[in-house]
PDB file of C-alpha atoms in Angstrom:
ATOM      1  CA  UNK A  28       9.383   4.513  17.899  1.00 64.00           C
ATOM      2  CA  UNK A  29       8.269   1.204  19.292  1.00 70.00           C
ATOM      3  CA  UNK A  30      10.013  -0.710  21.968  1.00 79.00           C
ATOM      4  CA  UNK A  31      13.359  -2.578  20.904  1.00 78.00           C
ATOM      5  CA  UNK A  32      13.996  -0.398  18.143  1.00 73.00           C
ATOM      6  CA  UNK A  33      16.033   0.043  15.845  1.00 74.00           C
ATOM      7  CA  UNK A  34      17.262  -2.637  15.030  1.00 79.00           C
ATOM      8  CA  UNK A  35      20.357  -3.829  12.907  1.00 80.00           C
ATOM      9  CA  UNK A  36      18.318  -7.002  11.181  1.00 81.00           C
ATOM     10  CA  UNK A  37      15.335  -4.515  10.770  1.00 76.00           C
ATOM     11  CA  UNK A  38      15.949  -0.818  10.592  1.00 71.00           C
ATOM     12  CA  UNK A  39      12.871   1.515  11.084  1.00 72.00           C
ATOM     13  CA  UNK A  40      12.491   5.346  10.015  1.00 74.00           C
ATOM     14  CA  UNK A  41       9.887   7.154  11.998  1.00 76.00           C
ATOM     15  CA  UNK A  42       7.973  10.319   9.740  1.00 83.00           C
ATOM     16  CA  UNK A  43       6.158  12.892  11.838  1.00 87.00           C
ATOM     17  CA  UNK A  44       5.358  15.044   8.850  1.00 93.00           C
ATOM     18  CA  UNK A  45       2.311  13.409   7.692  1.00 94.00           C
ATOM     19  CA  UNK A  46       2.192  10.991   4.924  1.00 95.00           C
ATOM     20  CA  UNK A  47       3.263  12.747   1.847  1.00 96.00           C
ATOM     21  CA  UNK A  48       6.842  13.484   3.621  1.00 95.00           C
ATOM     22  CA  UNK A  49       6.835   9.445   4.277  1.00 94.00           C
ATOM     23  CA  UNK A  50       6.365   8.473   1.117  1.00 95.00           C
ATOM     24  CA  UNK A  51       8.619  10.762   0.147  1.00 94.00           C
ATOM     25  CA  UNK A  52      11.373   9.785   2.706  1.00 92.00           C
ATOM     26  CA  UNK A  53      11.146   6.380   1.877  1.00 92.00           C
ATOM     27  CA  UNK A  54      11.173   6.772  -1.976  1.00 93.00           C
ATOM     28  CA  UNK A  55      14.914   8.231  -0.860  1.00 93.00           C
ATOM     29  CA  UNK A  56      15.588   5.563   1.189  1.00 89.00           C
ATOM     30  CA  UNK A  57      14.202   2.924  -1.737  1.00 91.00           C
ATOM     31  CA  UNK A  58      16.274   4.258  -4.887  1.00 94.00           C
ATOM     32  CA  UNK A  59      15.552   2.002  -7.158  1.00 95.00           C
ATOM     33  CA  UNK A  60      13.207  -0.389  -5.072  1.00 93.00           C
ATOM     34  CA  UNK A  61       9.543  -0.319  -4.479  1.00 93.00           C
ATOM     35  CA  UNK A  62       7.841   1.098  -1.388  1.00 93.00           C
ATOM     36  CA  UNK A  63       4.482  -0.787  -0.248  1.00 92.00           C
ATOM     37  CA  UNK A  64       2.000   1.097   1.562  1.00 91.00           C
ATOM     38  CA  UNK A  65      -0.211  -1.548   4.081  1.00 86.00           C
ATOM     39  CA  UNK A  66      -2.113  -0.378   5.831  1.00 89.00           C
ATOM     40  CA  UNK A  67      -6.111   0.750   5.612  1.00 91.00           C
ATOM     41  CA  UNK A  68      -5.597   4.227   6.639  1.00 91.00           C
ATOM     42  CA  UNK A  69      -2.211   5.016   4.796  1.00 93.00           C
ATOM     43  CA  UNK A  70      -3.483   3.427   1.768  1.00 93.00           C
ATOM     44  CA  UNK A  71      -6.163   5.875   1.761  1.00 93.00           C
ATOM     45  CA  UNK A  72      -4.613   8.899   2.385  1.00 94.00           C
ATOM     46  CA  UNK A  73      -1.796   7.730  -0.244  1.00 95.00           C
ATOM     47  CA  UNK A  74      -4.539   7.285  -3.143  1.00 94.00           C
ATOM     48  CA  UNK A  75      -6.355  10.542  -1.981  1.00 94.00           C
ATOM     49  CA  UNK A  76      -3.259  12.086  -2.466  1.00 94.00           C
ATOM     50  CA  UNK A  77      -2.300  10.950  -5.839  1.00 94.00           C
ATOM     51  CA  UNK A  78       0.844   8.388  -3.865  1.00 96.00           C
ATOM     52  CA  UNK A  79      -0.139   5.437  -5.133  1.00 95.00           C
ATOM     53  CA  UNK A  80       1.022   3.958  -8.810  1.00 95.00           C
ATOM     54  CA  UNK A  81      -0.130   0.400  -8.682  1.00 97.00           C
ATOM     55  CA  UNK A  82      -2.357  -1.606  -6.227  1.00 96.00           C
ATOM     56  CA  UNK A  83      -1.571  -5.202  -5.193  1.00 95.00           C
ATOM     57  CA  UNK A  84      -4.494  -7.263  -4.028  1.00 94.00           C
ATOM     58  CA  UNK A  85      -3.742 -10.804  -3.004  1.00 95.00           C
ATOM     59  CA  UNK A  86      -7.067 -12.592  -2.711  1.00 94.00           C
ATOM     60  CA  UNK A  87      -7.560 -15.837  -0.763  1.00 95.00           C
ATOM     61  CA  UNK A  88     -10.478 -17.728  -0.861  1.00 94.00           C
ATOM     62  CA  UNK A  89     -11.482 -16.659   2.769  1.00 94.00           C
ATOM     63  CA  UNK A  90     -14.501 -15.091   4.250  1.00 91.00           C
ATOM     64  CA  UNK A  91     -13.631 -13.510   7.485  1.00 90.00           C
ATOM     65  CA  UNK A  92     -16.612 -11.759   8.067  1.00 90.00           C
ATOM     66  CA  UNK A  93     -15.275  -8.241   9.720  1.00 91.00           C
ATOM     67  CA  UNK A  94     -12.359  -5.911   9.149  1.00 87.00           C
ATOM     68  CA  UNK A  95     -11.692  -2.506   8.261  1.00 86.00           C
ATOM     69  CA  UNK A  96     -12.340  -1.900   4.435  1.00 86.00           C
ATOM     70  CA  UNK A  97      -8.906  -0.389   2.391  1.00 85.00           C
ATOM     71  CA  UNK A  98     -11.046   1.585  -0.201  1.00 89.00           C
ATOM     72  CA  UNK A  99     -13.710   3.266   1.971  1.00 89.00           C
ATOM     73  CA  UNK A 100     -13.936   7.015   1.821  1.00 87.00           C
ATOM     74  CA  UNK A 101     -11.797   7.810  -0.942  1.00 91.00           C
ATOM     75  CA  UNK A 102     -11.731  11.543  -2.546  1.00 91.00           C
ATOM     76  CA  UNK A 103     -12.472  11.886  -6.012  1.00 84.00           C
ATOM     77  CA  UNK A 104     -13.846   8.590  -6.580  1.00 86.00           C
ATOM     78  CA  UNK A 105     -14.070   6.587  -8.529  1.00 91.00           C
ATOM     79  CA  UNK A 106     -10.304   5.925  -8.624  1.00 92.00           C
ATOM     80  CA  UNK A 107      -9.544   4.593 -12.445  1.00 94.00           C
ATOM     81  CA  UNK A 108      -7.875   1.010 -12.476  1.00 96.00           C
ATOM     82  CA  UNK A 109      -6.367  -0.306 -15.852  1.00 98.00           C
ATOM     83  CA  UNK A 110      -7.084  -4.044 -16.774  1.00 98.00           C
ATOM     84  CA  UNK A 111      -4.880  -6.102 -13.629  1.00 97.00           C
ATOM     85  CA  UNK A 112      -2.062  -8.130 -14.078  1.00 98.00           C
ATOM     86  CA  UNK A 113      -2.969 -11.903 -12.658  1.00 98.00           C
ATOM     87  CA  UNK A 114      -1.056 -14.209 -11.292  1.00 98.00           C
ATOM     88  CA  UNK A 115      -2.650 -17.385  -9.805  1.00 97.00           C
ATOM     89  CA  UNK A 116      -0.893 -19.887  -6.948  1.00 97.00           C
ATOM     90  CA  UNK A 117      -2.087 -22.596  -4.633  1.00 96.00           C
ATOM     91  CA  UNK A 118      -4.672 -20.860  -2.808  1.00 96.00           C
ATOM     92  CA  UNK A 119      -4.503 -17.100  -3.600  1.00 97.00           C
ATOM     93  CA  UNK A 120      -5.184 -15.086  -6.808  1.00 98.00           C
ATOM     94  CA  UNK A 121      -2.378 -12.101  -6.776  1.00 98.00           C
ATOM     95  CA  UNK A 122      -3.869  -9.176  -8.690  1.00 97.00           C
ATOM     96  CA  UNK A 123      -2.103  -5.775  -9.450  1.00 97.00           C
ATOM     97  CA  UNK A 124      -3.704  -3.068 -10.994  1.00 98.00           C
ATOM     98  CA  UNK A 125      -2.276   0.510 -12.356  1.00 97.00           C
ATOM     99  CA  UNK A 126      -3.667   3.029 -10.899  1.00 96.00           C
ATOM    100  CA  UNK A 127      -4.629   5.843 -13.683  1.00 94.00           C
ATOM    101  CA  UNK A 128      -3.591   9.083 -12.735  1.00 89.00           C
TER     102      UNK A 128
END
């Protein structure tokens, strides 16, 4: 867990079983909410797994140049996308897209 947690403003659940058992932990700890999944690596193994029901892309007109990609190496590909949902703001396009299982 990392340094100066928990804590009562933010509380933080630490998984050890690998990421199906996190997802499903915090699914439990959701009930009725959403759970996002943000990083390149989790995302991954979530959509490899079958984890993953809709993916939110915000896009901002930025070119950074370098990073690590979110999609790369994916099982089974290509992962089916229905038609996004678009929602457009002062300087970013949010689109989310169902993920077709």
């Amino acid at each position: 867990m990392p340094d100066g947690w928990p804590r009562e403003d933010a509380p933080f659940t630490s998984a050890t079983d690998g990421v199906a058992k996190a997802v499903e932990q915090a699914k439990e700890l959701a009930g009725d909410g959403d759970v996002a999944i943000a990083t390149p690596s989790i995302t991954r193994q979530c959509l490899n797994l079958g984890l993953i029901d809709v993916i939110a892309v915000d896009l901002v007109p930025v070119l950074l140049g370098k990073g690590v990609p979110f999609f790369s190496g994916l099982d089974g590909t290509p992962t089916k996308l229905d038609t996004p949902t678009v929602v457009e703001a002062d300087g970013v396009t949010h689109l989310h897209y169902r993920v077709r299982h």
